[in-house]
Amino acid sequence: MNQKDNKVICPSCEAENLPGTLFCVQCGTYLPSGGPLRTEPLPEQGEDRPAQPRKKGQVGETQERALNIEVEVLSTGRNVMLSADREILVGRLDAAHGIFPELDMTADGGLEHGVSRRHARIYTRDGTCFVEDLDSTNGTFLNDERITPYLPYAFRDGDLLMFGTMRLKVHIHPNE
Amino acid sequence: MNTVIDPQKDYYAVLGITSEADDSEIKHAYRERARRYHPDSAHGDAARFRLIQEAYEVLADFAMRRAYDRQRESRGLSEDASVSFELYQSRRSMRPLDGPQLLYVLAEMRSREELARTPQRLNLALVIDRSTSMRGVRMQNVKVAAADLLEALHAEDRLALVTFSDRAEVVAPSDFVDNTRSFKSALTSMSAGGGTEIYQGLLAGLKQVRRYASEDRINHVILLTDGRTYGDEAQALREARRCARQGIGISAFGIGEDWNDVFLDDLARAGNGVSRYISSASEVQEVLKEQIRGLSNIAVKRMRLSINAASYVEVRNAYRSEPYMEILQEEDGTFALGNLTADEPAVVVLELLVQCAETGDRRIARLYLEAEEASTSQSLRLRQDVEATFTLEPREEVLPPRLLNAMTRLSVFQLQENAWQALEQGDAQQATRFLESAATRLFDMGHRELAQAAMLEVGRLSQGVDPTGEGRKKLRYGTRSLTTSSR
């Protein structure tokens, strides 16, 4: 987020907005995250995807608190530990199209539960966990509230995530 | 020991009594529970025991009990209040700044019961446009929809049928709905022809409703039109406001593309009702039925939200975000919010401009919600505070998902409203930019059809052609009822 005289400059249209503004008055871009994050790495590069680009000056300055996110698939009781130092794709494996989700829901009946192949992504920033729907067919829900595609929603320990109709409970442990 | 009243705690539940309990019941319940949970007893629980003591100290004292009841009621925590009133803020800690900054507050009003305590009996007038343009399929569909309406209404509901063109005609005076024959014959004899003078029709409809208006009924006029009215808008609005004060509401439905959307929106707002766009005649039936369902399930009438803000705070914008979106207009320091349906929450989002350069905990604004309970006509008044800490090191905060969802939709709605406004001021270039942005956001949100409608109008504007009435209405009413939850 760029700031000049405390004004928030929209990264996409450069309009000036008052501090605290959520959506740019001129173009509707979501300001706290610098807009809908639509520039995703192509799925073809799946395996050795480059590390997430960081903003200049951010490296080393803020010591990111590493978090471990544990999700529990409620229908099957499967527990998965996700190390959140990089982005996690939630979906169903499709080798033919180069889609290799870190959290693959195929074995939990993902297809029957309406999980898309590229359904959502989970990442942490400054010690907060975010989930972002990737315009999935059946939607992502945070505590039974459907979230808007391509906007990051923060979630906490004990929250309930739902991909399609697949329900997951979140446990967040600080990583020493 | 000085007991501090905590309205968040339900002392009645702690003692296992109702809020109606008298002194001896309170004493009895206290003795029984205190004995059971005393730390020295077999089921001892020290924390619980302390809570029981606290509950007893408050409820046994007349003054303290009254203060506690009041505090709970004002916060919407009391079970007696039929409505809950809750606030969600975009931030609770903010940096003190010399200049203005924005704080968003979402207020949610929800009936505590899914079904109104008693289904409301209706006193309706259906005011139907029978101008020449209604000829053919439109009139046919309206007739079918009205006949269908008779089935959906309760035998004790009242209905009047009014048609209008250049002048108004009461084709079926207000009567109980079980007497269907007169309505049916009135419907078959209806034919189209003439101009459109909404004020005349409205006046005749209101007269019918007023004759039998009573506190224990929902008194409402439903206007169906497909045309513009000329020169009588101001009169109609004045009449709508006057009737709203007498407890008679107005809803307005526009069929097709040619009606004046701004006027019908204003009319419905003044009349404490809703306005809707009916794109094809075949939808009339559905929309009318839904409207009746909504009206008979009203839990609370005449909601008003007033804001008592600190001197350094200004309300920049106020929106309703649910059940549908609109920009709210302040009148005498109050926002009129109309009725609350039992199964649908009402949500308002306020954009507060805050200019405060000093640190400290502050109450930024106090919000009052006033309304009347539909079944008892009892008035209720709830209160909530917007508070924030001004600090040089604001906490990292999580934006409430509810607020983010509401603002996502509102920002798109605002973009397209900006476009029409820019166009009105003759700035087609700016209008194009706003519409393009709206289209992009609509695509992102997965509303492809609406996005395409926006792009179509962008195309027309860039060629110097005025936008189509259909496109404008599709966008205005489409973005207005945007929702992210498909279930």
XYZ file of C-alpha atoms in Angstrom:
663
model
C 0.000 0.000 0.000
C 1.574 3.261 -1.096
C 1.080 6.248 1.098
C 1.632 9.906 0.457
C 0.560 12.433 3.067
C -1.316 9.523 4.621
C -3.418 9.347 1.466
C -3.722 5.917 -0.041
C -2.739 5.823 -3.696
C -4.610 3.213 -5.677
C -2.068 0.812 -7.237
C -4.211 0.312 -10.298
C -5.491 3.785 -11.241
C -3.347 6.039 -9.026
C -6.349 7.881 -7.638
C -5.919 9.334 -4.160
C -8.064 7.841 -1.427
C -8.504 8.770 2.217
C -6.715 6.608 4.773
C -8.890 3.709 5.825
C -10.619 3.438 2.433
C -11.464 -0.145 1.480
C -12.310 0.204 -2.212
C -10.845 2.840 -4.535
C -13.485 5.486 -5.255
C -12.378 5.771 -8.857
C -11.946 2.159 -9.962
C -13.211 -0.066 -7.138
C -9.879 -1.808 -6.502
C -9.574 -3.388 -3.062
C -6.905 -1.235 -1.435
C -5.720 -3.107 1.691
C -4.250 -5.901 -0.455
C -3.363 -3.801 -3.486
C -6.219 -5.107 -5.525
C -7.651 -8.444 -6.499
C -4.571 -10.602 -6.814
C -5.186 -11.897 -10.274
C -1.640 -12.332 -11.497
C -1.174 -15.920 -10.479
C 1.605 -18.147 -11.685
C 0.447 -20.323 -14.546
C -0.520 -23.806 -13.433
C 1.931 -25.278 -15.970
C 4.772 -24.030 -13.812
C 3.151 -25.840 -10.912
C 6.097 -27.745 -9.456
C 8.876 -25.207 -9.392
C 6.860 -22.095 -9.079
C 8.993 -19.064 -8.207
C 8.824 -17.801 -4.665
C 6.143 -15.197 -4.143
C 7.490 -11.805 -5.125
C 7.935 -9.584 -2.128
C 7.742 -5.865 -2.036
C 11.069 -4.083 -1.878
C 12.320 -3.438 1.607
C 10.077 -6.027 3.129
C 12.639 -8.816 3.231
C 14.391 -9.041 6.547
C 12.595 -6.067 7.963
C 9.577 -7.808 9.319
C 10.436 -11.079 10.869
C 7.458 -13.108 9.816
C 6.082 -15.282 12.545
C 5.956 -18.732 11.012
C 2.608 -20.388 11.436
C 1.456 -23.914 11.059
C -2.056 -24.320 9.847
C -3.686 -27.612 10.552
C -6.947 -28.407 8.848
C -9.310 -31.167 9.745
C -11.576 -32.532 7.044
C -14.759 -33.031 9.013
C -16.342 -35.709 6.807
C -13.329 -38.043 6.809
C -11.532 -36.914 9.954
C -8.300 -36.459 7.997
C -5.855 -33.971 9.517
C -3.445 -32.117 7.278
C -0.586 -29.909 8.439
C 0.091 -27.039 6.073
C 3.297 -25.161 6.489
C 2.245 -21.686 5.573
C 5.577 -20.200 4.604
C 4.341 -20.368 1.061
C 1.031 -20.219 -0.666
C -1.182 -23.283 -0.555
C -3.459 -24.180 -3.406
C -6.639 -25.996 -2.453
C -8.240 -28.134 -5.114
C -8.206 -31.481 -6.872
C -5.188 -32.986 -8.561
C -5.299 -32.952 -12.344
C -1.939 -34.071 -13.677
C -3.031 -33.710 -17.303
C -3.536 -29.988 -16.823
C -0.588 -29.501 -14.520
C -2.666 -28.763 -11.443
C -0.946 -29.987 -8.303
C -2.693 -28.577 -5.274
C -0.815 -28.605 -1.978
C -4.092 -29.480 -0.332
C -5.570 -32.107 -2.616
C -9.151 -32.962 -1.764
C -9.524 -35.852 -4.255
C -9.228 -38.572 -1.601
C -11.825 -36.887 0.604
C -14.459 -37.040 -2.124
C -13.674 -33.572 -3.420
C -15.481 -34.127 -6.700
C -18.735 -35.156 -4.998
C -18.441 -32.196 -2.640
C -18.110 -29.771 -5.519
C -14.473 -28.807 -4.990
C -13.006 -27.193 -8.101
C -9.602 -28.226 -9.401
C -8.250 -24.794 -8.591
C -10.607 -23.847 -5.805
C -8.918 -21.470 -3.391
C -5.601 -20.513 -1.927
C -4.375 -20.060 1.595
C -1.441 -17.921 2.649
C -0.159 -15.931 5.592
C 1.009 -12.390 5.700
C 2.357 -10.665 8.802
C 1.125 -13.427 11.012
C -2.428 -13.430 9.696
C -3.869 -16.276 7.660
C -5.886 -15.498 4.557
C -8.084 -17.546 2.297
C -8.937 -16.402 -1.194
C -11.460 -18.053 -3.478
C -10.214 -18.537 -7.056
C -13.644 -18.074 -8.630
C -14.530 -21.679 -7.883
C -17.775 -23.086 -9.240
C -19.356 -23.826 -5.891
C -17.722 -21.171 -3.784
C -15.721 -20.933 -0.583
C -17.368 -20.211 2.742
C -15.823 -18.822 5.896
C -17.975 -19.606 8.916
C -20.961 -20.230 6.643
C -20.598 -16.906 4.881
C -19.771 -17.073 1.183
C -16.674 -15.069 0.350
C -16.166 -12.961 -2.745
C -13.728 -14.436 -5.282
C -10.240 -12.924 -5.466
C -10.480 -11.065 -2.176
C -8.392 -12.139 0.811
C -10.393 -13.005 3.914
C -8.604 -13.378 7.228
C -9.364 -16.461 9.294
C -8.487 -17.544 12.794
C -7.985 -20.595 14.912
C -11.225 -22.520 15.244
C -12.839 -21.066 12.119
C -14.797 -23.238 9.741
C -13.842 -23.268 6.076
C -16.030 -24.823 3.417
C -14.943 -25.554 -0.153
C -18.092 -26.390 -2.111
C -19.780 -28.547 0.516
C -16.515 -29.892 1.993
C -16.193 -28.691 5.562
C -12.835 -28.125 7.245
C -11.992 -26.968 10.705
C -8.893 -24.808 11.146
C -6.330 -25.141 13.935
C -3.484 -22.664 13.942
C -0.335 -23.385 15.929
C 2.527 -20.950 16.263
C 5.689 -22.580 14.967
C 8.659 -22.235 17.286
C -18.209 -5.364 47.795
C -19.149 -3.157 44.946
C -20.904 -5.139 42.272
C -20.417 -3.907 38.741
C -23.311 -4.605 36.422
C -22.254 -6.462 33.305
C -25.082 -6.366 30.760
C -23.302 -8.962 28.607
C -23.997 -11.606 31.254
C -27.422 -13.150 31.414
C -28.043 -13.106 35.169
C -31.499 -14.589 34.748
C -30.058 -17.615 32.991
C -27.371 -17.945 35.683
C -30.088 -18.337 38.287
C -32.296 -20.351 35.950
C -35.257 -17.982 36.146
C -37.147 -15.821 33.684
C -36.923 -12.055 33.501
C -40.449 -11.993 34.963
C -39.380 -13.655 38.230
C -40.383 -11.887 41.466
C -38.213 -11.328 44.558
C -39.118 -14.557 46.322
C -38.403 -16.617 43.196
C -35.022 -14.909 42.862
C -34.180 -15.609 46.492
C -35.276 -19.202 46.230
C -33.309 -19.820 43.032
C -30.235 -18.191 44.534
C -30.303 -20.285 47.725
C -30.762 -23.501 45.826
C -27.963 -22.777 43.318
C -25.539 -21.290 45.826
C -25.824 -24.415 47.963
C -25.264 -26.686 44.994
C -22.176 -24.909 43.611
C -20.603 -23.780 46.864
C -16.867 -24.535 46.655
C -17.141 -26.701 49.770
C -19.867 -28.913 48.353
C -19.418 -32.052 46.251
C -20.202 -30.284 42.949
C -18.312 -27.179 43.985
C -17.387 -24.678 41.299
C -15.811 -21.477 42.567
C -16.156 -19.464 39.360
C -19.749 -20.433 38.956
C -20.460 -19.690 42.595
C -19.061 -16.164 42.216
C -21.225 -15.612 39.149
C -24.310 -16.785 41.046
C -23.511 -14.339 43.818
C -23.017 -11.521 41.345
C -26.330 -12.317 39.662
C -28.125 -12.329 42.985
C -26.591 -9.060 44.138
C -27.805 -7.312 40.988
C -31.241 -8.881 40.685
C -32.145 -8.700 44.382
C -31.601 -4.944 44.428
C -34.506 -3.107 42.850
C -32.491 -0.182 41.468
C -29.680 -2.359 40.192
C -32.059 -4.801 38.569
C -33.839 -1.992 36.769
C -30.544 -0.540 35.551
C -29.437 -3.981 34.376
C -32.698 -4.580 32.475
C -32.403 -1.204 30.800
C -28.815 -1.716 29.773
C -29.620 -5.088 28.288
C -32.593 -3.754 26.452
C -30.692 -0.817 25.018
C -28.027 -3.175 23.708
C -30.582 -5.456 22.178
C -29.531 -8.257 24.519
C -32.781 -8.611 26.324
C -34.981 -11.420 25.143
C -37.887 -9.017 25.229
C -36.519 -6.969 22.358
C -37.840 -8.635 19.223
C -34.933 -7.273 17.181
C -31.192 -7.663 17.551
C -29.040 -4.691 16.660
C -25.333 -5.314 16.149
C -22.397 -3.291 14.857
C -19.264 -4.361 12.975
C -16.448 -1.842 12.463
C -13.689 -1.877 9.848
C -11.227 -0.926 12.602
C -11.208 -0.497 16.344
C -7.827 1.130 16.607
C -6.728 3.938 14.365
C -3.845 6.351 14.037
C -4.552 9.929 15.081
C -4.271 12.100 11.960
C -4.549 15.794 11.201
C -6.602 15.057 8.124
C -9.759 13.002 7.689
C -9.763 9.223 7.516
C -12.474 6.680 6.876
C -14.139 4.264 9.239
C -16.812 1.872 8.032
C -19.556 0.691 10.341
C -21.973 -2.060 9.462
C -25.210 -2.201 11.444
C -27.272 -5.338 11.284
C -30.900 -5.529 12.360
C -32.404 -8.956 12.620
C -35.690 -10.276 13.889
C -35.237 -12.807 16.659
C -37.839 -15.041 15.126
C -37.902 -16.435 11.599
C -41.639 -16.088 11.416
C -43.495 -13.015 12.544
C -45.165 -13.711 15.881
C -48.522 -13.485 14.229
C -48.832 -13.297 10.454
C -49.826 -9.766 9.616
C -53.222 -9.124 8.091
C -52.981 -6.915 5.047
C -54.919 -3.936 3.833
C -53.815 -3.477 0.217
C -54.600 -1.556 -2.905
C -53.211 -2.717 -6.218
C -52.830 0.274 -8.513
C -52.448 -0.820 -12.125
C -51.283 1.272 -15.045
C -53.683 0.714 -17.971
C -52.113 3.197 -20.390
C -51.913 2.318 -24.086
C -48.407 0.887 -23.760
C -49.722 -1.804 -21.406
C -51.813 -3.267 -24.230
C -51.262 -6.916 -25.124
C -48.978 -9.310 -23.247
C -48.261 -6.899 -20.402
C -51.888 -6.376 -19.479
C -52.559 -10.081 -19.891
C -49.742 -10.948 -17.504
C -50.778 -8.358 -14.963
C -54.313 -9.804 -14.962
C -53.012 -13.310 -14.409
C -50.702 -12.087 -11.653
C -53.515 -10.206 -9.916
C -55.815 -13.239 -10.086
C -52.983 -15.300 -8.652
C -52.550 -12.760 -5.897
C -56.122 -13.428 -4.764
C -55.111 -17.020 -4.076
C -51.981 -15.991 -2.164
C -53.845 -13.624 0.145
C -55.605 -14.641 3.322
C -59.412 -14.503 3.531
C -59.169 -11.766 6.144
C -56.856 -9.590 4.051
C -58.389 -6.603 2.335
C -57.755 -5.679 -1.286
C -58.822 -2.870 -3.587
C -58.180 -2.698 -7.333
C -57.506 0.636 -8.985
C -56.580 1.287 -12.602
C -55.312 4.513 -14.052
C -54.448 6.137 -17.344
C -55.180 9.863 -17.655
C -57.535 9.416 -14.747
C -58.069 6.835 -12.078
C -60.880 4.355 -11.654
C -61.655 2.172 -8.657
C -62.608 -1.069 -10.403
C -63.062 -3.026 -7.157
C -63.448 -1.118 -3.889
C -61.634 -2.403 -0.821
C -63.139 -5.657 0.411
C -62.170 -8.871 2.160
C -60.447 -11.264 -0.193
C -62.821 -14.188 0.483
C -65.268 -12.305 -1.667
C -63.345 -13.146 -4.842
C -66.092 -12.892 -7.412
C -66.161 -9.098 -7.639
C -62.371 -8.972 -8.018
C -62.357 -11.552 -10.766
C -65.029 -9.824 -12.814
C -63.257 -6.491 -12.313
C -60.049 -8.018 -13.623
C -61.626 -9.420 -16.772
C -63.174 -6.091 -17.663
C -59.861 -4.240 -17.451
C -58.557 -2.895 -20.779
C -55.659 -0.688 -21.815
C -55.815 2.779 -23.323
C -54.791 6.360 -22.510
C -51.848 8.157 -20.924
C -49.978 7.682 -17.643
C -50.740 9.886 -14.662
C -49.375 8.129 -11.652
C -50.493 10.698 -9.103
C -54.181 10.149 -9.924
C -53.878 6.392 -9.558
C -51.845 6.659 -6.405
C -54.341 9.023 -4.822
C -57.267 6.698 -5.537
C -55.343 3.691 -4.186
C -54.313 5.517 -1.030
C -57.898 6.603 -0.471
C -59.063 2.987 -0.549
C -56.372 1.870 1.881
C -56.877 4.822 4.202
C -60.564 4.055 4.581
C -59.782 0.787 6.371
C -56.322 1.605 7.702
C -55.659 0.355 11.198
C -52.689 -0.168 13.481
C -53.019 -3.949 13.530
C -52.816 -4.303 9.747
C -50.099 -3.699 7.192
C -51.521 -0.872 5.096
C -49.856 -0.775 1.723
C -50.310 0.403 -1.855
C -48.640 -1.526 -4.674
C -48.097 0.425 -7.881
C -47.485 -1.331 -11.202
C -46.488 0.888 -14.109
C -44.608 0.753 -17.389
C -44.470 4.430 -18.184
C -43.258 7.830 -17.159
C -45.507 10.291 -15.501
C -45.217 13.932 -16.453
C -45.330 16.872 -14.103
C -46.994 15.247 -11.124
C -43.887 13.677 -9.519
C -43.584 16.257 -6.747
C -47.249 15.908 -5.805
C -46.927 12.138 -5.701
C -43.856 12.285 -3.456
C -45.534 14.696 -1.090
C -48.560 12.435 -0.820
C -46.317 9.393 -0.242
C -44.566 11.127 2.645
C -47.829 12.206 4.181
C -49.186 8.655 4.047
C -45.977 7.167 5.443
C -46.578 9.250 8.557
C -50.062 7.767 8.801
C -48.627 4.262 8.556
C -49.503 3.596 4.910
C -46.660 2.307 2.767
C -46.059 2.354 -0.982
C -44.121 -0.066 -3.171
C -43.496 0.594 -6.836
C -42.802 -1.907 -9.604
C -41.667 -0.824 -13.055
C -42.325 -3.087 -16.025
C -40.217 -2.850 -19.173
C -37.746 -0.081 -19.987
C -39.560 3.218 -20.235
C -40.421 4.148 -16.671
C -38.578 6.689 -14.565
C -36.385 4.672 -12.207
C -35.245 7.611 -10.105
C -38.829 8.688 -9.472
C -40.087 5.223 -8.537
C -37.089 4.734 -6.201
C -37.861 8.040 -4.508
C -41.532 7.197 -4.283
C -40.892 3.832 -2.636
C -38.355 5.355 -0.261
C -40.781 8.094 0.754
C -43.451 5.435 1.156
C -41.348 3.095 3.320
C -41.613 0.421 0.638
C -39.499 -1.152 -2.074
C -39.069 -0.475 -5.792
C -38.245 -3.169 -8.292
C -37.545 -3.670 -11.950
C -39.621 -6.253 -13.768
C -37.779 -6.884 -17.024
C -40.309 -9.161 -18.648
C -44.043 -9.294 -18.136
C -43.857 -12.954 -17.166
C -42.068 -12.014 -13.926
C -44.962 -9.929 -12.604
C -46.573 -12.903 -10.923
C -43.435 -13.931 -9.060
C -42.557 -10.415 -7.915
C -46.059 -9.696 -6.619
C -46.232 -12.938 -4.693
C -42.859 -12.298 -3.124
C -43.990 -8.840 -2.118
C -47.090 -10.227 -0.403
C -45.025 -12.840 1.394
C -42.694 -10.114 2.604
C -45.511 -7.847 3.761
C -47.328 -10.505 5.761
C -44.083 -11.541 7.450
C -43.159 -8.103 8.753
C -41.796 -8.253 12.295
C -41.018 -4.601 12.884
C -42.390 -1.469 11.261
C -40.981 1.976 10.571
C -37.356 1.423 11.497
C -35.414 4.644 11.936
C -31.690 4.917 12.507
C -30.314 8.098 14.001
C -26.688 8.931 14.600
C -25.324 11.048 17.373
C -21.754 11.598 16.224
C -18.848 13.371 17.904
C -17.980 16.840 16.634
C -15.000 15.555 14.622
C -17.090 12.947 12.819
C -19.145 13.298 9.673
C -21.322 10.727 7.930
C -19.966 10.753 4.382
C -22.215 8.078 2.939
C -24.942 5.832 4.226
C -26.084 2.761 2.367
C -28.535 0.014 2.872
C -26.879 -3.222 1.761
C -29.587 -5.735 2.566
C -32.231 -6.863 1.599
C -31.237 -4.739 -1.417
C -28.858 -1.859 -1.969
C -29.661 1.791 -1.970
C -28.079 5.052 -1.021
C -29.814 6.308 2.104
C -30.950 9.893 2.412
C -30.872 11.625 5.746
C -33.980 13.488 6.809
C -34.043 15.474 10.052
C -30.977 13.594 11.273
C -32.628 10.222 10.742
C -32.426 7.478 8.140
C -35.783 5.871 7.435
C -35.277 2.136 6.931
C -38.841 0.929 6.418
C -40.018 -2.464 7.588
C -38.047 -5.446 8.811
C -39.153 -8.815 7.495
C -38.858 -11.640 10.000
C -36.707 -13.894 7.802
C -34.427 -11.263 6.262
C -31.952 -9.050 8.082
C -31.670 -5.365 7.295
C -28.098 -4.145 6.938
C -26.854 -0.576 6.819
C -23.286 0.507 6.110
C -22.047 3.920 7.227
C -18.915 5.609 5.926
C -17.706 7.859 8.715
C -15.220 10.632 8.053
C -13.161 10.899 11.225
C -10.766 13.753 11.909
C -9.015 13.314 15.213
C -5.370 14.113 15.939
C -5.178 13.056 19.579
C -4.597 9.658 21.103
C -6.971 7.973 23.500
C -10.107 5.849 23.701
C -13.073 7.592 22.190
C -16.729 7.112 21.520
C -17.050 8.146 17.902
C -20.784 7.883 17.530
C -23.867 6.585 19.227
C -26.464 4.870 17.053
C -30.121 4.660 17.964
C -32.546 2.303 16.311
C -36.207 3.071 16.782
C -39.094 1.030 15.458
C -42.514 -0.333 16.213
C -43.219 -3.961 16.753
C -45.693 -5.082 14.090
C -47.807 -7.391 16.242
C -48.147 -5.149 19.292
C -47.386 -1.676 17.888
C -45.122 -1.284 20.891
C -42.246 1.069 20.183
C -38.720 -0.065 20.780
C -35.455 1.797 21.018
C -32.041 0.162 20.896
C -28.627 1.717 21.205
C -25.113 0.824 20.093
C -21.842 2.713 20.333
C -19.052 3.060 17.797
C -15.817 3.184 19.770
C -12.193 3.370 18.741
C -8.754 3.682 20.266
C -6.563 6.343 18.704
C -2.991 5.215 19.030
C 0.349 5.737 17.303
C 0.681 1.989 16.949
C -2.663 0.655 15.757
C -3.229 -3.061 16.151
C -3.336 -5.354 13.148
C -7.010 -6.036 12.766
C -9.134 -8.502 10.937
C -11.795 -6.951 8.770
C -15.144 -8.578 9.584
C -16.070 -10.757 6.551
C -19.602 -9.415 6.699
C -18.341 -5.882 6.221
C -15.968 -6.875 3.424
C -18.779 -8.684 1.610
C -21.138 -5.756 1.968
C -18.526 -3.229 0.829
C -17.541 -5.360 -2.174
C -21.081 -5.143 -3.448
C -21.655 -1.548 -2.392
C -18.510 -0.330 -4.124
C -19.695 -1.791 -7.430
C -23.154 -0.354 -6.911
C -21.591 3.033 -6.169
C -19.389 2.867 -9.294
C -22.351 2.423 -11.611
C -24.359 5.086 -9.748
C -21.369 7.428 -10.222
C -21.470 6.645 -13.920
C -25.098 7.746 -14.293
C -24.385 10.834 -12.262
C -21.380 11.753 -14.402
C -23.487 11.219 -17.493
C -26.167 13.524 -16.177
C -23.526 16.187 -15.717
C -22.480 15.675 -19.324
C -19.149 13.974 -18.591
C -19.385 10.920 -20.833
C -15.667 10.191 -20.470
C -15.827 9.907 -16.703
C -19.037 7.883 -16.976
C -17.284 5.452 -19.312
C -14.420 5.025 -16.860
C -16.788 4.288 -13.983
C -18.743 1.781 -16.040
C -15.572 0.053 -17.199
C -14.407 -0.276 -13.613
C -17.806 -1.628 -12.606
C -17.609 -4.179 -15.414
C -14.144 -5.332 -14.314
C -15.272 -5.774 -10.722
C -18.425 -7.588 -11.808
C -16.313 -10.008 -13.859
C -14.077 -10.593 -10.831
C -17.089 -11.361 -8.697
C -18.387 -13.835 -11.252
C -21.429 -11.847 -12.378
C -20.703 -12.197 -16.076
C -24.104 -11.229 -17.377
C -24.120 -7.923 -15.526
C -20.513 -7.261 -16.532
C -21.465 -7.782 -20.154
C -24.410 -5.421 -19.782
C -21.990 -2.788 -18.440
C -19.530 -3.331 -21.302
C -22.361 -2.984 -23.809
C -23.158 0.470 -22.422
C -19.453 1.364 -22.401
C -19.385 0.514 -26.105
C -22.368 2.761 -26.789
C -20.939 5.634 -24.745
C -17.577 5.514 -26.477
C -19.388 5.849 -29.803
C -21.174 8.906 -28.481
C -24.545 7.159 -28.185
C -26.734 7.403 -25.097
C -26.995 4.248 -23.025
C -30.115 2.132 -23.420
C -32.861 2.396 -20.819
C -32.817 -1.352 -20.535
C -29.073 -1.505 -19.854
C -29.291 1.228 -17.269
C -32.126 -0.500 -15.404
C -30.511 -3.903 -15.686
C -27.358 -2.506 -14.072
C -29.010 -0.347 -11.436
C -31.393 -3.019 -10.232
C -29.003 -5.886 -10.968
C -26.104 -4.508 -8.903
C -28.607 -3.490 -6.267
C -29.642 -7.048 -5.591
C -26.121 -8.475 -5.950
C -25.329 -11.128 -3.470
C -22.300 -13.258 -2.778
C -24.179 -16.003 -1.034
C -25.923 -18.272 -3.467
C -27.738 -20.141 -0.757
